[in-house]
PDB file of C-alpha atoms in Angstrom:
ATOM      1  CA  UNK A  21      -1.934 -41.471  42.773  1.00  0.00           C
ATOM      2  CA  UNK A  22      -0.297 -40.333  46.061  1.00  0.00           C
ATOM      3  CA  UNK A  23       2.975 -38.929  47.419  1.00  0.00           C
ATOM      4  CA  UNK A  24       5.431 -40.586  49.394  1.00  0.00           C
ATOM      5  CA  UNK A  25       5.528 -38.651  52.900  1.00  0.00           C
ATOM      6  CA  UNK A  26       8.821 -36.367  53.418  1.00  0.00           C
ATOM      7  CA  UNK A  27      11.819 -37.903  56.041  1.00  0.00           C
ATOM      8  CA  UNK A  28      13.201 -34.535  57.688  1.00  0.00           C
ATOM      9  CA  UNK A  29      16.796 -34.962  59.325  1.00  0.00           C
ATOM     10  CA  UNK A  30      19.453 -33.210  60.321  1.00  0.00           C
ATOM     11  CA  UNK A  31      23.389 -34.301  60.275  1.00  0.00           C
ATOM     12  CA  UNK A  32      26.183 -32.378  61.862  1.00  0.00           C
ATOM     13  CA  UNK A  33      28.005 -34.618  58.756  1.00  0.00           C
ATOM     14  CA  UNK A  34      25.643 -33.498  56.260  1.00  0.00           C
ATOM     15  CA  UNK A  35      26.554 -29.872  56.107  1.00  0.00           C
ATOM     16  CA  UNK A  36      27.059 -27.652  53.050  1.00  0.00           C
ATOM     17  CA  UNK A  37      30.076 -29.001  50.599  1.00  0.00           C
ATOM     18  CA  UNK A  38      32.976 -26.977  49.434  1.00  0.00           C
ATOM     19  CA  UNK A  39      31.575 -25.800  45.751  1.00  0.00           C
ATOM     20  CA  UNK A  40      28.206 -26.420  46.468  1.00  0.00           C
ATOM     21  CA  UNK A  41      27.006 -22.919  46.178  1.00  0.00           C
ATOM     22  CA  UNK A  42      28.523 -22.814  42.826  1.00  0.00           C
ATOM     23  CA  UNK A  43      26.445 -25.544  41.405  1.00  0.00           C
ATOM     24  CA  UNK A  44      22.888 -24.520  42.838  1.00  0.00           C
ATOM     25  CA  UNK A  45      20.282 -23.472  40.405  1.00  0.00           C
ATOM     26  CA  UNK A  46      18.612 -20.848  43.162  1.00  0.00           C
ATOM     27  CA  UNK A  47      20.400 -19.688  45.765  1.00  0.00           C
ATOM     28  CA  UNK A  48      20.219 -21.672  49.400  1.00  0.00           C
ATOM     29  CA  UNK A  49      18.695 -24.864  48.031  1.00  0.00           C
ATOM     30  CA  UNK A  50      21.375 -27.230  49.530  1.00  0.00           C
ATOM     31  CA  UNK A  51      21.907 -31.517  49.908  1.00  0.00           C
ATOM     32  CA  UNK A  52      24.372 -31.938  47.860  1.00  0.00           C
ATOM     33  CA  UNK A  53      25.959 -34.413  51.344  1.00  0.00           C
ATOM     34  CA  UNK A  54      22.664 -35.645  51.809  1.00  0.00           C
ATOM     35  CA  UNK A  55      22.165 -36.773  48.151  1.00  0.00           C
ATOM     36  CA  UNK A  56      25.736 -38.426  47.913  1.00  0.00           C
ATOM     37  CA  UNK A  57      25.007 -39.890  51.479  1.00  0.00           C
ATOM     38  CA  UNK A  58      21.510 -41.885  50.099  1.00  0.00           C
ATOM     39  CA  UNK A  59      23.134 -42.171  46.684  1.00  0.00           C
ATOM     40  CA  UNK A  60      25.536 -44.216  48.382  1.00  0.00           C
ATOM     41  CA  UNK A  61      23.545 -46.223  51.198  1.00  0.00           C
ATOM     42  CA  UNK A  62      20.997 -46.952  48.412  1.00  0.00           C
ATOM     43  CA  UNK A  63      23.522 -48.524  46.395  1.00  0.00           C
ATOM     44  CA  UNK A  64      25.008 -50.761  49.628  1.00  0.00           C
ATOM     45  CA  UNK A  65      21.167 -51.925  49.840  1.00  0.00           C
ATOM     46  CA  UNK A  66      20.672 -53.175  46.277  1.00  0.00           C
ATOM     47  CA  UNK A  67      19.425 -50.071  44.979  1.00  0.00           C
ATOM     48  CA  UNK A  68      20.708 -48.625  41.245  1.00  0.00           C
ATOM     49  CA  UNK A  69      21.528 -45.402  42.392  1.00  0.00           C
ATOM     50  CA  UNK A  70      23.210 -43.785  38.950  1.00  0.00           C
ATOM     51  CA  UNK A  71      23.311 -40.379  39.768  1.00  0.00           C
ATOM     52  CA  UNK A  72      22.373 -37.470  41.243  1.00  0.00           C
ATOM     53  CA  UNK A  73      22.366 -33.788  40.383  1.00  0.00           C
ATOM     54  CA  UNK A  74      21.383 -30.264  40.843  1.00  0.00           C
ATOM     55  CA  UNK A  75      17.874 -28.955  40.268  1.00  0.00           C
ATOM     56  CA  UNK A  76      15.981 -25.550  40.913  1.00  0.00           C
ATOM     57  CA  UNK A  77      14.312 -26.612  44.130  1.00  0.00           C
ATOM     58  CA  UNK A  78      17.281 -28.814  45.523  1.00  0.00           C
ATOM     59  CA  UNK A  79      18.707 -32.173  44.547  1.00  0.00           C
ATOM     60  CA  UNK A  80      17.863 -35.115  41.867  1.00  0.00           C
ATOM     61  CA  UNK A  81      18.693 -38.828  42.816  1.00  0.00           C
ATOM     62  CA  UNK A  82      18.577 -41.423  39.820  1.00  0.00           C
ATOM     63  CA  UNK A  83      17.517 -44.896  40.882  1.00  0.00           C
ATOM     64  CA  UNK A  84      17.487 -46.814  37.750  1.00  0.00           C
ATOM     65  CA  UNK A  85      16.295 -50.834  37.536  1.00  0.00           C
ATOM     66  CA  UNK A  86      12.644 -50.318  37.936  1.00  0.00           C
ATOM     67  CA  UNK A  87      10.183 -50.422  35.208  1.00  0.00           C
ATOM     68  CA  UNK A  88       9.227 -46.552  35.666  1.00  0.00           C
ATOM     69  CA  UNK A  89      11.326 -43.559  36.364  1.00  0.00           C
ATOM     70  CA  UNK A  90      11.917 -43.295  39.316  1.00  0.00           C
ATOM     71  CA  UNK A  91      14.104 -40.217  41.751  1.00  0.00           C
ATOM     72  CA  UNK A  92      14.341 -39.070  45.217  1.00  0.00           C
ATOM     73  CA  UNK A  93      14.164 -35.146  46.013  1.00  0.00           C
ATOM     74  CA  UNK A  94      16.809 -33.873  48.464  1.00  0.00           C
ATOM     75  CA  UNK A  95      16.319 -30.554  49.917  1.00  0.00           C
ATOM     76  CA  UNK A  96      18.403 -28.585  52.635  1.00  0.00           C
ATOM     77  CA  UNK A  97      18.009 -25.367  54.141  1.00  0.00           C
ATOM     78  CA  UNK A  98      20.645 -23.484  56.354  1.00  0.00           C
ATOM     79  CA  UNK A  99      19.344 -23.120  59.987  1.00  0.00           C
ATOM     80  CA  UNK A 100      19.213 -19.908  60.642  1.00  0.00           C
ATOM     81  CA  UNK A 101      22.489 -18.747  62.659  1.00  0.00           C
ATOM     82  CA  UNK A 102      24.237 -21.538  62.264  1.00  0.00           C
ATOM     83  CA  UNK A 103      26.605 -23.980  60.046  1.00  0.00           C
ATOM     84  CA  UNK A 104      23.777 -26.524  60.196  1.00  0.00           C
ATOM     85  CA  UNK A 105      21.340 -27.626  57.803  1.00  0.00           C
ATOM     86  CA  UNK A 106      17.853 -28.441  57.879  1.00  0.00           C
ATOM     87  CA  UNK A 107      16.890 -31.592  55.117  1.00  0.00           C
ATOM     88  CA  UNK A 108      14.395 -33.716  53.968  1.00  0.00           C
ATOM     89  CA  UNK A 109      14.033 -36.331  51.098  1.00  0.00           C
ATOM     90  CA  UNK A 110      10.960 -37.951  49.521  1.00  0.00           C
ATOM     91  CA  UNK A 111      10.521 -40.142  46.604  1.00  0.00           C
ATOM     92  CA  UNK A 112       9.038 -38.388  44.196  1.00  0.00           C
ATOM     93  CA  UNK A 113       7.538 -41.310  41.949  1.00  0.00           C
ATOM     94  CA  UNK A 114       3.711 -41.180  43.148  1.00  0.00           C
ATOM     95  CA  UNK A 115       2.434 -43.979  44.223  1.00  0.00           C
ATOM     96  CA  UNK A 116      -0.388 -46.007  42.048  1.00  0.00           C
ATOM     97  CA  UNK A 117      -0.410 -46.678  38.372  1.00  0.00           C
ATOM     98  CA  UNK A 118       1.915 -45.159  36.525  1.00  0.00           C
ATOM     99  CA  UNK A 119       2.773 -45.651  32.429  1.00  0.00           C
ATOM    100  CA  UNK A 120       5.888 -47.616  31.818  1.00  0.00           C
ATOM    101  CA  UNK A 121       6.925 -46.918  28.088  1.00  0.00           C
ATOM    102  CA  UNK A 122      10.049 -49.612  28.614  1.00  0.00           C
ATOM    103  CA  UNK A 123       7.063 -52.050  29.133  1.00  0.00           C
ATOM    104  CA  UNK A 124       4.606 -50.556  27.216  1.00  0.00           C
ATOM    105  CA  UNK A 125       2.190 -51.133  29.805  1.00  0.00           C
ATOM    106  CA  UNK A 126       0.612 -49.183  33.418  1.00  0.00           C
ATOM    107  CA  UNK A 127       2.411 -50.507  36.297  1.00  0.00           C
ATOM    108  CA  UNK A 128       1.714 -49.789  40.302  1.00  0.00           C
ATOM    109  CA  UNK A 129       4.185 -48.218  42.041  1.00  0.00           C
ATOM    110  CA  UNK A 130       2.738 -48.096  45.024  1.00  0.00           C
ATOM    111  CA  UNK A 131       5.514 -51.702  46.414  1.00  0.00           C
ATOM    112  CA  UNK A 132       8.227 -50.050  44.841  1.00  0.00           C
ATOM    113  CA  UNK A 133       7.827 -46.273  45.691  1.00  0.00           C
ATOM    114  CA  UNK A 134       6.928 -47.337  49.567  1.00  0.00           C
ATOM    115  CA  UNK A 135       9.868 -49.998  49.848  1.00  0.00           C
ATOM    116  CA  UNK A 136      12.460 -47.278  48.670  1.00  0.00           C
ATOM    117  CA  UNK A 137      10.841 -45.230  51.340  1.00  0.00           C
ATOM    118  CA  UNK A 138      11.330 -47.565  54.269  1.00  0.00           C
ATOM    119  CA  UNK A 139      14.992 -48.336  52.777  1.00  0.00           C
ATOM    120  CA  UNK A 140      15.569 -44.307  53.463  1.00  0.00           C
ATOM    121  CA  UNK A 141      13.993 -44.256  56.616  1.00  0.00           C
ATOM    122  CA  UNK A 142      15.996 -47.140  57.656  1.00  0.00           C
ATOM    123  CA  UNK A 143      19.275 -45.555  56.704  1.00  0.00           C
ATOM    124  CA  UNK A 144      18.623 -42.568  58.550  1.00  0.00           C
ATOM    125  CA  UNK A 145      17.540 -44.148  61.545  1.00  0.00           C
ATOM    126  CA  UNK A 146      20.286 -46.822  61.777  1.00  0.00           C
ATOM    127  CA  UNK A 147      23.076 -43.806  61.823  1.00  0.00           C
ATOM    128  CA  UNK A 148      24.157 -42.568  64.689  1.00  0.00           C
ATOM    129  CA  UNK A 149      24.830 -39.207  63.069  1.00  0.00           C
ATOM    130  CA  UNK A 150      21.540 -38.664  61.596  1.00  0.00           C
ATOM    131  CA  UNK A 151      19.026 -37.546  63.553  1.00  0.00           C
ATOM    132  CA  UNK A 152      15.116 -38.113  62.223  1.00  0.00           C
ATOM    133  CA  UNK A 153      13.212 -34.880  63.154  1.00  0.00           C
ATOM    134  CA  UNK A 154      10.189 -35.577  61.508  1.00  0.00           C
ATOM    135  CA  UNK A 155       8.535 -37.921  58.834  1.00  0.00           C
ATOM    136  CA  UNK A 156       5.083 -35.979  57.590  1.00  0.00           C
ATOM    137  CA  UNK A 157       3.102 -35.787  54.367  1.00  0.00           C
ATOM    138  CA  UNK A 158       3.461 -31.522  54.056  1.00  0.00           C
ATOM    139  CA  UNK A 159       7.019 -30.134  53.048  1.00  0.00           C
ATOM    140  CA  UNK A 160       8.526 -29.528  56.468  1.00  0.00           C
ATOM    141  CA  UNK A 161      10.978 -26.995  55.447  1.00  0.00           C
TER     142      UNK A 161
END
C-alpha cells in the first residue's frame, strides 16, 4: 500500500478561525478554514463529505459513500511573523487493497484514493485565492 502525496497551499482566506485555538488537541495545529473549505468543495463535486473535526496532529475530514473508510488530513501551521498560515492536505486512505468489513471483502483503493486526490488538487488550483506551493510525497510542513 502507498500514500497519497501531500497538496501544500496557502490562502490569505484560509487563516486561523475565531475559536479555533480553543478546539485544538495540541497547540498550533490549525485548518479548521481549510477543512470547512474542502468539506464544502468536496460536497459541490459529488463527494459525501459528513464531517470534519479536530485531531492531535490537525484536522479529520469524513468522506462517507465508499466501500472503505475513507478521510482527508488537514494541517496548518502559522508562518512565522505573520497572520498567515502554511497548509497541506492528503488523503489518508493508502492506496492498494484495503479490507472492507461493509463488504466483507479486500477492495483497491488505489481509483478512489487517487480520484479524491485530483478532485483536491483541482479545487485548489481552480481558486484564485489559493495558491498551490507544492504537491510532494514528504510532509512539507
Amino acid at each position: 500500500m502507498s500514500s497519497s502525496p501531500f497538496l501544500h497551499v496557502r490562502s490569505p482566506e484560509l487563516g486561523v478561525m475565531p475559536g479555533e485555538d480553543d478546539e485544538l488537541v495540541n497547540e498550533g495545529m490549525y485548518g479548521k478554514a481549510f477543512a470547512r473549505y474542502l468539506q464544502s468543495h468536496l460536497i459541490e463535486n459529488g463527494y459525501e463529505a459528513s464531517d470534519f473535526v479536530c485531531e492531535d496532529w490537525g484536522w479529520w475530514v469524513t468522506i462517507s459513500g465508499l466501500p472503505f473508510t475513507c478521510g482527508i488530513g488537514v494541517y496548518g501551521m502559522q508562518i512565522p511573523d505573520s497572520d498567515a498560515l502554511d497548509l497541506c492536505a492528503t488523503v489518508l486512505t493508502p492506496r492498494g487493497r484495503k479490507w472492507s468489513w461493509s463488504k466483507f471483502m479486500f477492495v483497491d483503493t488505489t481509483a478512489e484514493v487517487d480520484r479524491l486526490h485530483e478532485t483536491i488538487r483541482r479545487i485548489c488550483e481552480s481558486d484564485d485565492d489559493v495558491t498551490v506551493v507544492a504537491e510532494t510525497p514528504d510532509f512539507p510542513l
